[in-house]
XYZ file of C-alpha atoms in Angstrom:
130
model
C 146.771 21.303 108.641
C 144.554 20.687 106.117
C 146.394 19.926 102.490
C 143.967 20.022 99.470
C 144.714 19.663 95.637
C 142.427 20.575 92.992
C 141.924 18.600 89.440
C 140.239 18.368 86.573
C 139.948 22.030 85.550
C 140.728 22.448 81.649
C 139.003 24.505 77.943
C 135.697 23.514 76.910
C 133.059 24.752 75.092
C 130.271 27.111 76.812
C 127.723 24.175 77.171
C 130.181 21.352 77.884
C 130.722 20.530 81.099
C 133.769 19.477 83.364
C 133.813 17.411 86.982
C 136.275 19.149 89.153
C 137.751 16.720 92.114
C 139.858 17.818 95.317
C 141.509 16.072 97.185
C 141.888 15.951 101.169
C 145.436 14.980 103.442
C 146.880 15.554 106.130
C 146.419 15.674 110.347
C 142.940 17.195 110.338
C 140.623 14.823 109.725
C 138.310 14.905 106.178
C 134.819 13.923 108.428
C 135.391 16.915 110.645
C 135.467 19.607 107.315
C 132.652 21.218 105.781
C 134.030 22.308 102.002
C 133.493 24.857 99.719
C 134.369 25.636 96.661
C 135.312 29.041 95.271
C 136.408 30.679 91.766
C 137.753 33.434 90.727
C 138.357 35.363 87.326
C 140.492 37.661 86.941
C 139.974 41.262 88.593
C 137.161 39.900 90.485
C 135.919 38.954 93.255
C 136.577 34.802 95.246
C 133.194 34.248 94.882
C 131.167 31.089 96.848
C 129.784 28.264 94.115
C 129.240 25.417 96.472
C 129.789 23.708 99.794
C 129.701 21.117 101.565
C 128.922 19.909 105.106
C 130.586 16.633 106.994
C 127.086 15.432 106.905
C 126.440 15.842 104.097
C 124.176 19.461 103.447
C 124.337 21.277 100.229
C 124.225 24.617 99.107
C 124.651 26.035 96.312
C 125.065 30.150 94.699
C 122.080 31.386 92.678
C 124.564 31.934 89.298
C 124.817 27.590 89.357
C 121.919 26.288 90.491
C 120.775 23.329 88.427
C 124.134 22.907 86.677
C 126.406 22.637 89.588
C 126.623 19.515 91.982
C 128.388 19.190 95.278
C 128.997 15.634 97.110
C 131.939 13.461 98.378
C 133.464 10.516 98.593
C 134.514 10.501 102.917
C 136.765 6.998 101.573
C 138.679 8.964 99.080
C 138.712 12.047 100.932
C 137.443 14.041 98.408
C 135.295 16.483 97.434
C 133.724 16.806 93.481
C 132.084 19.852 91.423
C 130.148 18.543 88.460
C 129.424 21.413 86.384
C 127.190 21.068 83.129
C 126.148 23.510 81.006
C 129.027 25.384 81.126
C 128.561 29.442 80.566
C 131.202 31.932 79.476
C 131.041 33.355 82.781
C 131.644 29.832 85.010
C 135.674 30.718 84.104
C 137.831 31.397 87.036
C 140.485 29.327 88.839
C 138.672 26.973 91.185
C 139.118 27.001 94.323
C 138.205 24.163 97.122
C 138.530 25.452 100.958
C 138.681 23.284 103.864
C 136.976 25.232 107.408
C 133.766 25.797 109.375
C 130.627 26.029 107.397
C 130.066 29.073 108.912
C 133.469 30.586 107.871
C 132.033 30.385 103.810
C 131.553 34.019 103.027
C 129.459 34.330 100.166
C 132.698 36.455 98.787
C 136.216 37.799 99.218
C 137.515 40.834 97.797
C 141.121 39.545 97.944
C 142.043 36.406 96.080
C 141.409 33.622 97.304
C 144.223 31.899 98.698
C 144.410 35.163 101.023
C 141.851 34.481 102.657
C 141.759 34.766 106.472
C 139.882 31.538 106.666
C 140.350 27.836 105.649
C 142.419 25.235 104.404
C 142.890 25.872 100.644
C 143.914 24.392 97.974
C 146.546 25.569 94.908
C 143.453 26.013 92.578
C 142.271 24.234 88.600
C 141.629 26.990 85.815
C 138.677 26.373 84.537
C 138.184 28.167 80.765
C 134.791 28.178 79.209
C 135.112 29.273 74.843
C 131.694 30.204 72.106
């Protein structure tokens, strides 16, 4: 089992920055896991924002390209999501998930943690104000 814990969320004004962290623990090797960041605003679908494979290949949703950067520190078993030039529409609860990259759907029409793939963290709230 993989246990994930997100941190770093908060409230910032539009144009600001935040860095989210997701730390992994548990029996499954962090080195073998692909990691994804999803977000969900109230009433919206669970949306894939970014992903990083165990060997460092990254991908981003079009809505965050050029603004968000995903990275990982294997020694710390942590994946980061650096978010710059934040916009109102970036507001939501951000979750990290561990699974094979092939399981990461672009969006899920249910609450993120109730998705039928991966191991999910508890989420961290990001609120962007004007």
